[in-house]
mmCIF file with all atom_site columns, C-alpha atoms in Angstrom:
data_model
loop_
_atom_site.group_PDB
_atom_site.id
_atom_site.type_symbol
_atom_site.label_atom_id
_atom_site.label_alt_id
_atom_site.label_comp_id
_atom_site.label_asym_id
_atom_site.label_entity_id
_atom_site.label_seq_id
_atom_site.pdbx_PDB_ins_code
_atom_site.Cartn_x
_atom_site.Cartn_y
_atom_site.Cartn_z
_atom_site.occupancy
_atom_site.B_iso_or_equiv
_atom_site.pdbx_formal_charge
_atom_site.auth_seq_id
_atom_site.auth_comp_id
_atom_site.auth_asym_id
_atom_site.auth_atom_id
_atom_site.pdbx_PDB_model_num
ATOM 1   C CA . GLY A 1 1   ? -28.780 -111.353 12.464 1.00 0.00 ? 1   GLY A CA 1
ATOM 2   C CA . GLU A 1 2   ? -30.852 -108.477 13.759 1.00 0.00 ? 2   GLU A CA 1
ATOM 3   C CA . ASN A 1 3   ? -32.238 -108.665 17.288 1.00 0.00 ? 3   ASN A CA 1
ATOM 4   C CA . VAL A 1 4   ? -34.929 -106.251 18.512 1.00 0.00 ? 4   VAL A CA 1
ATOM 5   C CA . GLU A 1 5   ? -35.837 -105.863 22.175 1.00 0.00 ? 5   GLU A CA 1
ATOM 6   C CA . GLN A 1 6   ? -38.953 -103.919 23.199 1.00 0.00 ? 6   GLN A CA 1
ATOM 7   C CA . HIS A 1 7   ? -39.961 -102.586 26.633 1.00 0.00 ? 7   HIS A CA 1
ATOM 8   C CA . PRO A 1 8   ? -42.228 -102.539 28.497 1.00 0.00 ? 8   PRO A CA 1
ATOM 9   C CA . SER A 1 9   ? -44.426 -105.512 27.600 1.00 0.00 ? 9   SER A CA 1
ATOM 10  C CA . THR A 1 10  ? -47.449 -103.831 29.177 1.00 0.00 ? 10  THR A CA 1
ATOM 11  C CA . LEU A 1 11  ? -48.122 -100.168 29.870 1.00 0.00 ? 11  LEU A CA 1
ATOM 12  C CA . SER A 1 12  ? -51.096 -98.563  31.548 1.00 0.00 ? 12  SER A CA 1
ATOM 13  C CA . VAL A 1 13  ? -51.554 -94.784  31.571 1.00 0.00 ? 13  VAL A CA 1
ATOM 14  C CA . GLN A 1 14  ? -54.288 -92.341  32.456 1.00 0.00 ? 14  GLN A CA 1
ATOM 15  C CA . GLU A 1 15  ? -56.125 -90.688  29.603 1.00 0.00 ? 15  GLU A CA 1
ATOM 16  C CA . GLY A 1 16  ? -54.397 -87.468  28.705 1.00 0.00 ? 16  GLY A CA 1
ATOM 17  C CA . ASP A 1 17  ? -50.983 -88.580  29.965 1.00 0.00 ? 17  ASP A CA 1
ATOM 18  C CA . SER A 1 18  ? -48.043 -89.536  27.754 1.00 0.00 ? 18  SER A CA 1
ATOM 19  C CA . ALA A 1 19  ? -46.824 -93.022  26.910 1.00 0.00 ? 19  ALA A CA 1
ATOM 20  C CA . VAL A 1 20  ? -43.308 -94.032  25.897 1.00 0.00 ? 20  VAL A CA 1
ATOM 21  C CA . ILE A 1 21  ? -42.235 -97.376  24.433 1.00 0.00 ? 21  ILE A CA 1
ATOM 22  C CA . LYS A 1 22  ? -38.589 -98.178  23.864 1.00 0.00 ? 22  LYS A CA 1
ATOM 23  C CA . CYS A 1 23  ? -36.744 -100.523 21.515 1.00 0.00 ? 23  CYS A CA 1
ATOM 24  C CA . THR A 1 24  ? -33.143 -101.494 21.000 1.00 0.00 ? 24  THR A CA 1
ATOM 25  C CA . TYR A 1 25  ? -31.651 -103.142 17.950 1.00 0.00 ? 25  TYR A CA 1
ATOM 26  C CA . SER A 1 26  ? -28.383 -104.905 17.261 1.00 0.00 ? 26  SER A CA 1
ATOM 27  C CA . ASP A 1 27  ? -27.529 -104.453 13.571 1.00 0.00 ? 27  ASP A CA 1
ATOM 28  C CA . SER A 1 28  ? -25.735 -101.139 13.118 1.00 0.00 ? 28  SER A CA 1
ATOM 29  C CA . ALA A 1 29  ? -26.468 -101.318 9.374  1.00 0.00 ? 29  ALA A CA 1
ATOM 30  C CA . SER A 1 30  ? -30.226 -101.042 9.972  1.00 0.00 ? 30  SER A CA 1
ATOM 31  C CA . ASN A 1 31  ? -31.568 -97.799  8.523  1.00 0.00 ? 31  ASN A CA 1
ATOM 32  C CA . TYR A 1 32  ? -35.364 -97.923  8.744  1.00 0.00 ? 32  TYR A CA 1
ATOM 33  C CA . PHE A 1 33  ? -37.439 -98.210  11.910 1.00 0.00 ? 33  PHE A CA 1
ATOM 34  C CA . PRO A 1 34  ? -41.220 -98.555  11.702 1.00 0.00 ? 34  PRO A CA 1
ATOM 35  C CA . TRP A 1 35  ? -43.804 -98.679  14.467 1.00 0.00 ? 35  TRP A CA 1
ATOM 36  C CA . TYR A 1 36  ? -46.999 -100.667 14.053 1.00 0.00 ? 36  TYR A CA 1
ATOM 37  C CA . LYS A 1 37  ? -50.282 -100.550 15.961 1.00 0.00 ? 37  LYS A CA 1
ATOM 38  C CA . GLN A 1 38  ? -52.333 -103.728 16.176 1.00 0.00 ? 38  GLN A CA 1
ATOM 39  C CA . GLU A 1 39  ? -55.915 -103.689 17.361 1.00 0.00 ? 39  GLU A CA 1
ATOM 40  C CA . LEU A 1 40  ? -57.595 -106.846 18.586 1.00 0.00 ? 40  LEU A CA 1
ATOM 41  C CA . GLY A 1 41  ? -58.158 -109.383 15.823 1.00 0.00 ? 41  GLY A CA 1
ATOM 42  C CA . LYS A 1 42  ? -56.650 -107.189 13.122 1.00 0.00 ? 42  LYS A CA 1
ATOM 43  C CA . GLY A 1 43  ? -53.404 -106.915 11.250 1.00 0.00 ? 43  GLY A CA 1
ATOM 44  C CA . PRO A 1 44  ? -50.721 -104.401 12.274 1.00 0.00 ? 44  PRO A CA 1
ATOM 45  C CA . GLN A 1 45  ? -50.927 -100.940 10.760 1.00 0.00 ? 45  GLN A CA 1
ATOM 46  C CA . LEU A 1 46  ? -47.979 -98.642  10.282 1.00 0.00 ? 46  LEU A CA 1
ATOM 47  C CA . ILE A 1 47  ? -48.374 -95.524  12.413 1.00 0.00 ? 47  ILE A CA 1
ATOM 48  C CA . ILE A 1 48  ? -44.991 -93.855  12.021 1.00 0.00 ? 48  ILE A CA 1
ATOM 49  C CA . ASP A 1 49  ? -41.516 -94.678  10.802 1.00 0.00 ? 49  ASP A CA 1
ATOM 50  C CA . ILE A 1 50  ? -38.099 -93.069  10.851 1.00 0.00 ? 50  ILE A CA 1
ATOM 51  C CA . ARG A 1 51  ? -35.007 -93.411  8.716  1.00 0.00 ? 51  ARG A CA 1
ATOM 52  C CA . SER A 1 52  ? -31.488 -93.236  10.004 1.00 0.00 ? 52  SER A CA 1
ATOM 53  C CA . ASN A 1 53  ? -30.730 -89.816  8.543  1.00 0.00 ? 53  ASN A CA 1
ATOM 54  C CA . VAL A 1 54  ? -32.987 -88.067  11.087 1.00 0.00 ? 54  VAL A CA 1
ATOM 55  C CA . GLY A 1 55  ? -33.165 -88.138  14.866 1.00 0.00 ? 55  GLY A CA 1
ATOM 56  C CA . GLU A 1 56  ? -36.846 -87.366  15.401 1.00 0.00 ? 56  GLU A CA 1
ATOM 57  C CA . LYS A 1 57  ? -40.097 -87.417  13.486 1.00 0.00 ? 57  LYS A CA 1
ATOM 58  C CA . LYS A 1 58  ? -43.510 -86.191  14.605 1.00 0.00 ? 58  LYS A CA 1
ATOM 59  C CA . ASP A 1 59  ? -47.034 -86.773  13.355 1.00 0.00 ? 59  ASP A CA 1
ATOM 60  C CA . GLN A 1 60  ? -49.630 -84.993  15.493 1.00 0.00 ? 60  GLN A CA 1
ATOM 61  C CA . ARG A 1 61  ? -49.661 -86.770  18.878 1.00 0.00 ? 61  ARG A CA 1
ATOM 62  C CA . ILE A 1 62  ? -47.132 -89.401  17.859 1.00 0.00 ? 62  ILE A CA 1
ATOM 63  C CA . ALA A 1 63  ? -43.368 -89.019  17.674 1.00 0.00 ? 63  ALA A CA 1
ATOM 64  C CA . VAL A 1 64  ? -40.430 -91.337  17.202 1.00 0.00 ? 64  VAL A CA 1
ATOM 65  C CA . THR A 1 65  ? -36.860 -90.634  18.277 1.00 0.00 ? 65  THR A CA 1
ATOM 66  C CA . LEU A 1 66  ? -33.767 -92.472  17.087 1.00 0.00 ? 66  LEU A CA 1
ATOM 67  C CA . ASN A 1 67  ? -30.332 -92.694  18.654 1.00 0.00 ? 67  ASN A CA 1
ATOM 68  C CA . LYS A 1 68  ? -28.109 -94.524  16.170 1.00 0.00 ? 68  LYS A CA 1
ATOM 69  C CA . THR A 1 69  ? -25.058 -94.412  18.408 1.00 0.00 ? 69  THR A CA 1
ATOM 70  C CA . ALA A 1 70  ? -26.870 -96.197  21.212 1.00 0.00 ? 70  ALA A CA 1
ATOM 71  C CA . LYS A 1 71  ? -28.945 -98.259  18.768 1.00 0.00 ? 71  LYS A CA 1
ATOM 72  C CA . HIS A 1 72  ? -32.285 -97.481  20.296 1.00 0.00 ? 72  HIS A CA 1
ATOM 73  C CA . PHE A 1 73  ? -35.498 -95.812  19.195 1.00 0.00 ? 73  PHE A CA 1
ATOM 74  C CA . SER A 1 74  ? -38.637 -94.821  21.048 1.00 0.00 ? 74  SER A CA 1
ATOM 75  C CA . LEU A 1 75  ? -42.305 -94.165  20.385 1.00 0.00 ? 75  LEU A CA 1
ATOM 76  C CA . HIS A 1 76  ? -43.906 -91.245  22.212 1.00 0.00 ? 76  HIS A CA 1
ATOM 77  C CA . ILE A 1 77  ? -47.677 -90.764  22.359 1.00 0.00 ? 77  ILE A CA 1
ATOM 78  C CA . THR A 1 78  ? -48.893 -87.540  23.960 1.00 0.00 ? 78  THR A CA 1
ATOM 79  C CA . GLU A 1 79  ? -52.381 -86.625  25.192 1.00 0.00 ? 79  GLU A CA 1
ATOM 80  C CA . THR A 1 80  ? -53.396 -90.289  25.102 1.00 0.00 ? 80  THR A CA 1
ATOM 81  C CA . GLN A 1 81  ? -56.969 -91.207  24.249 1.00 0.00 ? 81  GLN A CA 1
ATOM 82  C CA . PRO A 1 82  ? -58.950 -94.436  24.761 1.00 0.00 ? 82  PRO A CA 1
ATOM 83  C CA . GLU A 1 83  ? -58.566 -95.314  21.072 1.00 0.00 ? 83  GLU A CA 1
ATOM 84  C CA . ASP A 1 84  ? -54.807 -95.473  21.565 1.00 0.00 ? 84  ASP A CA 1
ATOM 85  C CA . SER A 1 85  ? -55.319 -98.727  23.500 1.00 0.00 ? 85  SER A CA 1
ATOM 86  C CA . ALA A 1 86  ? -53.740 -101.473 21.377 1.00 0.00 ? 86  ALA A CA 1
ATOM 87  C CA . VAL A 1 87  ? -50.585 -103.537 20.996 1.00 0.00 ? 87  VAL A CA 1
ATOM 88  C CA . TYR A 1 88  ? -47.648 -101.642 19.566 1.00 0.00 ? 88  TYR A CA 1
ATOM 89  C CA . PHE A 1 89  ? -44.700 -103.256 17.765 1.00 0.00 ? 89  PHE A CA 1
ATOM 90  C CA . CYS A 1 90  ? -41.380 -101.787 16.822 1.00 0.00 ? 90  CYS A CA 1
ATOM 91  C CA . ALA A 1 91  ? -39.320 -103.317 14.049 1.00 0.00 ? 91  ALA A CA 1
ATOM 92  C CA . ALA A 1 92  ? -35.977 -103.089 12.327 1.00 0.00 ? 92  ALA A CA 1
ATOM 93  C CA . PRO A 1 93  ? -34.738 -104.637 9.097  1.00 0.00 ? 93  PRO A CA 1
ATOM 94  C CA . GLN A 1 94  ? -32.121 -107.335 8.933  1.00 0.00 ? 94  GLN A CA 1
ATOM 95  C CA . ILE A 1 95  ? -29.745 -106.207 6.227  1.00 0.00 ? 95  ILE A CA 1
ATOM 96  C CA . GLN A 1 96  ? -27.211 -109.025 6.135  1.00 0.00 ? 96  GLN A CA 1
ATOM 97  C CA . GLY A 1 97  ? -28.281 -112.451 4.964  1.00 0.00 ? 97  GLY A CA 1
ATOM 98  C CA . ALA A 1 98  ? -32.032 -112.998 4.824  1.00 0.00 ? 98  ALA A CA 1
ATOM 99  C CA . GLN A 1 99  ? -33.600 -109.577 4.283  1.00 0.00 ? 99  GLN A CA 1
ATOM 100 C CA . LYS A 1 100 ? -36.567 -109.411 6.589  1.00 0.00 ? 100 LYS A CA 1
ATOM 101 C CA . LEU A 1 101 ? -38.269 -107.220 9.152  1.00 0.00 ? 101 LEU A CA 1
ATOM 102 C CA . VAL A 1 102 ? -37.536 -108.254 12.727 1.00 0.00 ? 102 VAL A CA 1
ATOM 103 C CA . PHE A 1 103 ? -40.211 -107.308 15.258 1.00 0.00 ? 103 PHE A CA 1
ATOM 104 C CA . GLY A 1 104 ? -40.046 -106.550 18.944 1.00 0.00 ? 104 GLY A CA 1
ATOM 105 C CA . GLN A 1 105 ? -42.198 -108.593 21.304 1.00 0.00 ? 105 GLN A CA 1
ATOM 106 C CA . GLY A 1 106 ? -44.914 -105.941 21.472 1.00 0.00 ? 106 GLY A CA 1
ATOM 107 C CA . THR A 1 107 ? -46.286 -103.582 24.128 1.00 0.00 ? 107 THR A CA 1
ATOM 108 C CA . ARG A 1 108 ? -49.899 -103.782 25.229 1.00 0.00 ? 108 ARG A CA 1
ATOM 109 C CA . LEU A 1 109 ? -50.924 -100.191 25.931 1.00 0.00 ? 109 LEU A CA 1
ATOM 110 C CA . THR A 1 110 ? -54.041 -99.562  27.997 1.00 0.00 ? 110 THR A CA 1
ATOM 111 C CA . ILE A 1 111 ? -55.465 -96.062  28.375 1.00 0.00 ? 111 ILE A CA 1
ATOM 112 C CA . ASN A 1 112 ? -57.524 -95.706  31.542 1.00 0.00 ? 112 ASN A CA 1
ATOM 113 C CA . PRO A 1 113 ? -60.395 -93.189  31.406 1.00 0.00 ? 113 PRO A CA 1
ATOM 114 C CA . ASP B 2 1   ? -59.108 -99.530  -3.248 1.00 0.00 ? 1   ASP B CA 1
ATOM 115 C CA . GLY B 2 2   ? -55.543 -100.805 -3.116 1.00 0.00 ? 2   GLY B CA 1
ATOM 116 C CA . GLY B 2 3   ? -54.706 -103.226 -0.379 1.00 0.00 ? 3   GLY B CA 1
ATOM 117 C CA . ILE B 2 4   ? -53.810 -106.674 0.787  1.00 0.00 ? 4   ILE B CA 1
ATOM 118 C CA . THR B 2 5   ? -56.543 -109.242 1.356  1.00 0.00 ? 5   THR B CA 1
ATOM 119 C CA . GLN B 2 6   ? -56.368 -112.411 3.380  1.00 0.00 ? 6   GLN B CA 1
ATOM 120 C CA . SER B 2 7   ? -58.995 -115.114 3.371  1.00 0.00 ? 7   SER B CA 1
ATOM 121 C CA . PRO B 2 8   ? -60.643 -116.703 5.132  1.00 0.00 ? 8   PRO B CA 1
ATOM 122 C CA . LYS B 2 9   ? -60.708 -114.699 8.354  1.00 0.00 ? 9   LYS B CA 1
ATOM 123 C CA . TYR B 2 10  ? -61.300 -117.842 10.433 1.00 0.00 ? 10  TYR B CA 1
ATOM 124 C CA . LEU B 2 11  ? -60.274 -121.373 9.495  1.00 0.00 ? 11  LEU B CA 1
ATOM 125 C CA . PHE B 2 12  ? -60.714 -124.632 11.320 1.00 0.00 ? 12  PHE B CA 1
ATOM 126 C CA . ARG B 2 13  ? -58.577 -127.640 10.524 1.00 0.00 ? 13  ARG B CA 1
ATOM 127 C CA . LYS B 2 14  ? -58.816 -131.218 11.626 1.00 0.00 ? 14  LYS B CA 1
ATOM 128 C CA . GLU B 2 15  ? -55.659 -132.957 12.705 1.00 0.00 ? 15  GLU B CA 1
ATOM 129 C CA . GLY B 2 16  ? -53.810 -134.430 9.724  1.00 0.00 ? 16  GLY B CA 1
ATOM 130 C CA . GLN B 2 17  ? -55.318 -132.059 7.168  1.00 0.00 ? 17  GLN B CA 1
ATOM 131 C CA . ASN B 2 18  ? -53.519 -129.589 4.961  1.00 0.00 ? 18  ASN B CA 1
ATOM 132 C CA . VAL B 2 19  ? -55.082 -126.147 4.649  1.00 0.00 ? 19  VAL B CA 1
ATOM 133 C CA . THR B 2 20  ? -54.258 -123.209 2.400  1.00 0.00 ? 20  THR B CA 1
ATOM 134 C CA . LEU B 2 21  ? -54.464 -119.573 3.428  1.00 0.00 ? 21  LEU B CA 1
ATOM 135 C CA . SER B 2 22  ? -54.971 -117.021 0.696  1.00 0.00 ? 22  SER B CA 1
ATOM 136 C CA . CYS B 2 23  ? -53.132 -113.702 0.362  1.00 0.00 ? 23  CYS B CA 1
ATOM 137 C CA . GLU B 2 24  ? -53.770 -111.312 -2.525 1.00 0.00 ? 24  GLU B CA 1
ATOM 138 C CA . GLN B 2 25  ? -52.449 -107.786 -3.061 1.00 0.00 ? 25  GLN B CA 1
ATOM 139 C CA . ASN B 2 26  ? -53.259 -105.190 -5.714 1.00 0.00 ? 26  ASN B CA 1
ATOM 140 C CA . LEU B 2 27  ? -50.521 -102.766 -4.676 1.00 0.00 ? 27  LEU B CA 1
ATOM 141 C CA . ASN B 2 28  ? -48.118 -103.971 -7.372 1.00 0.00 ? 28  ASN B CA 1
ATOM 142 C CA . HIS B 2 29  ? -45.601 -104.868 -4.664 1.00 0.00 ? 29  HIS B CA 1
ATOM 143 C CA . ASP B 2 30  ? -42.689 -107.133 -5.469 1.00 0.00 ? 30  ASP B CA 1
ATOM 144 C CA . ALA B 2 31  ? -42.129 -108.523 -1.974 1.00 0.00 ? 31  ALA B CA 1
ATOM 145 C CA . MET B 2 32  ? -44.589 -110.588 0.046  1.00 0.00 ? 32  MET B CA 1
ATOM 146 C CA . TYR B 2 33  ? -44.264 -112.202 3.462  1.00 0.00 ? 33  TYR B CA 1
ATOM 147 C CA . TRP B 2 34  ? -46.005 -114.602 5.816  1.00 0.00 ? 34  TRP B CA 1
ATOM 148 C CA . TYR B 2 35  ? -45.777 -114.140 9.577  1.00 0.00 ? 35  TYR B CA 1
ATOM 149 C CA . ARG B 2 36  ? -47.144 -116.205 12.422 1.00 0.00 ? 36  ARG B CA 1
ATOM 150 C CA . GLN B 2 37  ? -48.362 -114.581 15.641 1.00 0.00 ? 37  GLN B CA 1
ATOM 151 C CA . ASP B 2 38  ? -49.000 -116.530 18.846 1.00 0.00 ? 38  ASP B CA 1
ATOM 152 C CA . PRO B 2 39  ? -50.894 -115.007 21.795 1.00 0.00 ? 39  PRO B CA 1
ATOM 153 C CA . GLY B 2 40  ? -48.880 -112.350 23.585 1.00 0.00 ? 40  GLY B CA 1
ATOM 154 C CA . GLN B 2 41  ? -45.929 -112.758 21.259 1.00 0.00 ? 41  GLN B CA 1
ATOM 155 C CA . GLY B 2 42  ? -44.327 -110.904 18.425 1.00 0.00 ? 42  GLY B CA 1
ATOM 156 C CA . LEU B 2 43  ? -44.385 -111.809 14.756 1.00 0.00 ? 43  LEU B CA 1
ATOM 157 C CA . ARG B 2 44  ? -42.223 -114.627 13.442 1.00 0.00 ? 44  ARG B CA 1
ATOM 158 C CA . LEU B 2 45  ? -41.362 -114.943 9.762  1.00 0.00 ? 45  LEU B CA 1
ATOM 159 C CA . ILE B 2 46  ? -42.442 -118.147 8.014  1.00 0.00 ? 46  ILE B CA 1
ATOM 160 C CA . TYR B 2 47  ? -41.621 -117.497 4.345  1.00 0.00 ? 47  TYR B CA 1
ATOM 161 C CA . TYR B 2 48  ? -40.921 -114.539 2.120  1.00 0.00 ? 48  TYR B CA 1
ATOM 162 C CA . SER B 2 49  ? -40.758 -113.841 -1.585 1.00 0.00 ? 49  SER B CA 1
ATOM 163 C CA . GLN B 2 50  ? -38.974 -110.909 -3.161 1.00 0.00 ? 50  GLN B CA 1
ATOM 164 C CA . ILE B 2 51  ? -39.967 -111.695 -6.729 1.00 0.00 ? 51  ILE B CA 1
ATOM 165 C CA . VAL B 2 52  ? -42.315 -113.932 -8.689 1.00 0.00 ? 52  VAL B CA 1
ATOM 166 C CA . ASN B 2 53  ? -41.300 -117.601 -8.868 1.00 0.00 ? 53  ASN B CA 1
ATOM 167 C CA . ASP B 2 54  ? -38.849 -117.208 -6.001 1.00 0.00 ? 54  ASP B CA 1
ATOM 168 C CA . PHE B 2 55  ? -39.277 -117.581 -2.256 1.00 0.00 ? 55  PHE B CA 1
ATOM 169 C CA . GLN B 2 56  ? -37.105 -118.147 0.786  1.00 0.00 ? 56  GLN B CA 1
ATOM 170 C CA . LYS B 2 57  ? -37.567 -119.828 4.161  1.00 0.00 ? 57  LYS B CA 1
ATOM 171 C CA . GLY B 2 58  ? -37.925 -117.623 7.186  1.00 0.00 ? 58  GLY B CA 1
ATOM 172 C CA . ASP B 2 59  ? -37.269 -118.515 10.799 1.00 0.00 ? 59  ASP B CA 1
ATOM 173 C CA . ILE B 2 60  ? -40.053 -121.081 11.266 1.00 0.00 ? 60  ILE B CA 1
ATOM 174 C CA . ALA B 2 61  ? -40.671 -122.630 7.822  1.00 0.00 ? 61  ALA B CA 1
ATOM 175 C CA . GLU B 2 62  ? -40.970 -126.260 8.945  1.00 0.00 ? 62  GLU B CA 1
ATOM 176 C CA . GLY B 2 63  ? -44.447 -127.643 8.271  1.00 0.00 ? 63  GLY B CA 1
ATOM 177 C CA . TYR B 2 64  ? -45.360 -124.840 5.861  1.00 0.00 ? 64  TYR B CA 1
ATOM 178 C CA . SER B 2 65  ? -45.139 -124.392 2.097  1.00 0.00 ? 65  SER B CA 1
ATOM 179 C CA . VAL B 2 66  ? -45.742 -121.461 -0.264 1.00 0.00 ? 66  VAL B CA 1
ATOM 180 C CA . SER B 2 67  ? -45.877 -120.636 -3.955 1.00 0.00 ? 67  SER B CA 1
ATOM 181 C CA . ARG B 2 68  ? -45.448 -117.378 -5.872 1.00 0.00 ? 68  ARG B CA 1
ATOM 182 C CA . GLU B 2 69  ? -46.724 -117.991 -9.376 1.00 0.00 ? 69  GLU B CA 1
ATOM 183 C CA . LYS B 2 70  ? -48.235 -114.528 -9.723 1.00 0.00 ? 70  LYS B CA 1
ATOM 184 C CA . LYS B 2 71  ? -47.021 -111.186 -8.433 1.00 0.00 ? 71  LYS B CA 1
ATOM 185 C CA . GLU B 2 72  ? -50.281 -110.480 -6.636 1.00 0.00 ? 72  GLU B CA 1
ATOM 186 C CA . SER B 2 73  ? -50.695 -113.842 -4.908 1.00 0.00 ? 73  SER B CA 1
ATOM 187 C CA . PHE B 2 74  ? -48.725 -115.637 -2.182 1.00 0.00 ? 74  PHE B CA 1
ATOM 188 C CA . PRO B 2 75  ? -50.716 -118.550 -0.701 1.00 0.00 ? 75  PRO B CA 1
ATOM 189 C CA . LEU B 2 76  ? -49.518 -120.381 2.401  1.00 0.00 ? 76  LEU B CA 1
ATOM 190 C CA . THR B 2 77  ? -50.212 -124.072 2.972  1.00 0.00 ? 77  THR B CA 1
ATOM 191 C CA . VAL B 2 78  ? -50.117 -125.356 6.517  1.00 0.00 ? 78  VAL B CA 1
ATOM 192 C CA . THR B 2 79  ? -49.314 -129.051 6.232  1.00 0.00 ? 79  THR B CA 1
ATOM 193 C CA . SER B 2 80  ? -49.972 -131.905 8.611  1.00 0.00 ? 80  SER B CA 1
ATOM 194 C CA . ALA B 2 81  ? -46.267 -131.795 9.463  1.00 0.00 ? 81  ALA B CA 1
ATOM 195 C CA . GLN B 2 82  ? -46.818 -128.550 11.388 1.00 0.00 ? 82  GLN B CA 1
ATOM 196 C CA . LYS B 2 83  ? -47.265 -129.841 14.932 1.00 0.00 ? 83  LYS B CA 1
ATOM 197 C CA . ASN B 2 84  ? -48.797 -126.746 16.488 1.00 0.00 ? 84  ASN B CA 1
ATOM 198 C CA . PRO B 2 85  ? -50.582 -124.815 13.744 1.00 0.00 ? 85  PRO B CA 1
ATOM 199 C CA . THR B 2 86  ? -53.140 -122.966 15.872 1.00 0.00 ? 86  THR B CA 1
ATOM 200 C CA . ALA B 2 87  ? -52.153 -119.291 15.514 1.00 0.00 ? 87  ALA B CA 1
ATOM 201 C CA . PHE B 2 88  ? -52.931 -115.977 13.846 1.00 0.00 ? 88  PHE B CA 1
ATOM 202 C CA . TYR B 2 89  ? -51.344 -115.760 10.384 1.00 0.00 ? 89  TYR B CA 1
ATOM 203 C CA . LEU B 2 90  ? -50.454 -112.433 8.813  1.00 0.00 ? 90  LEU B CA 1
ATOM 204 C CA . CYS B 2 91  ? -49.505 -111.720 5.239  1.00 0.00 ? 91  CYS B CA 1
ATOM 205 C CA . ALA B 2 92  ? -47.608 -108.567 4.284  1.00 0.00 ? 92  ALA B CA 1
ATOM 206 C CA . SER B 2 93  ? -46.291 -106.928 1.162  1.00 0.00 ? 93  SER B CA 1
ATOM 207 C CA . SER B 2 94  ? -43.836 -104.137 0.404  1.00 0.00 ? 94  SER B CA 1
ATOM 208 C CA . PRO B 2 95  ? -42.563 -102.392 -2.739 1.00 0.00 ? 95  PRO B CA 1
ATOM 209 C CA . GLY B 2 96  ? -39.049 -103.615 -2.085 1.00 0.00 ? 96  GLY B CA 1
ATOM 210 C CA . THR B 2 97  ? -37.041 -105.077 0.717  1.00 0.00 ? 97  THR B CA 1
ATOM 211 C CA . PHE B 2 98  ? -37.922 -103.997 4.223  1.00 0.00 ? 98  PHE B CA 1
ATOM 212 C CA . HIS B 2 99  ? -35.045 -101.600 4.616  1.00 0.00 ? 99  HIS B CA 1
ATOM 213 C CA . GLU B 2 100 ? -36.301 -99.606  1.678  1.00 0.00 ? 100 GLU B CA 1
ATOM 214 C CA . ALA B 2 101 ? -40.040 -99.256  2.115  1.00 0.00 ? 101 ALA B CA 1
ATOM 215 C CA . GLU B 2 102 ? -42.906 -99.783  4.489  1.00 0.00 ? 102 GLU B CA 1
ATOM 216 C CA . ALA B 2 103 ? -44.771 -103.066 4.754  1.00 0.00 ? 103 ALA B CA 1
ATOM 217 C CA . PHE B 2 104 ? -48.545 -103.351 4.508  1.00 0.00 ? 104 PHE B CA 1
ATOM 218 C CA . PHE B 2 105 ? -50.312 -106.103 6.415  1.00 0.00 ? 105 PHE B CA 1
ATOM 219 C CA . GLY B 2 106 ? -53.523 -107.944 5.739  1.00 0.00 ? 106 GLY B CA 1
ATOM 220 C CA . GLN B 2 107 ? -56.179 -108.434 8.404  1.00 0.00 ? 107 GLN B CA 1
ATOM 221 C CA . GLY B 2 108 ? -55.015 -111.922 9.249  1.00 0.00 ? 108 GLY B CA 1
ATOM 222 C CA . THR B 2 109 ? -56.377 -115.466 9.285  1.00 0.00 ? 109 THR B CA 1
ATOM 223 C CA . ARG B 2 110 ? -56.996 -117.189 12.590 1.00 0.00 ? 110 ARG B CA 1
ATOM 224 C CA . LEU B 2 111 ? -56.359 -120.909 12.208 1.00 0.00 ? 111 LEU B CA 1
ATOM 225 C CA . THR B 2 112 ? -57.620 -123.335 14.821 1.00 0.00 ? 112 THR B CA 1
ATOM 226 C CA . VAL B 2 113 ? -57.009 -127.075 14.930 1.00 0.00 ? 113 VAL B CA 1
ATOM 227 C CA . VAL B 2 114 ? -60.063 -128.983 16.127 1.00 0.00 ? 114 VAL B CA 1
#
């Protein structure tokens, strides 16, 4: 089945700097890679996703890059702001067998003013 | 407003009791899912349903049960057989299987055993 590894588990950056979170996956058939942001006590919210037919996608200060050959994808947040502080999860679908979304372990991002 | 609603937000259970967590969606999604989240950990799949009247076990189904009698509803029962039920429970829905479309999550139910 699919296995998703996410690094780092915690990340602290100064306001205005960039943050990068990386994930690797194991199932080469996976074709959809979402990133979720979870604020304290709330459910995860999709912030950006990418499909396997593109290598990069941007949405304002957020971007995701995908390297299918190496089976890894990354979340990039530029010009970080205090409201970016949250836990971020990457995910990848398991295609074979039980069809489900497999999540990384999460990254707690803290933006220091 | 379309969305996915979980209730209650907080739930307290005595040892030996069964409790049921509600999940309702008005997004007309076929697929619905239950995840469990423990502090500092990722999300683990309990049960999922891709169509009405059908559901499948996830990775940690022991001690839990579900039903899918209506498209918009997917309640989760935490039974007394679940030895460590204290956790944050998240319900999600998607138009199809996860490799086709994004998943929407509810705001979660925090269950505490007292």
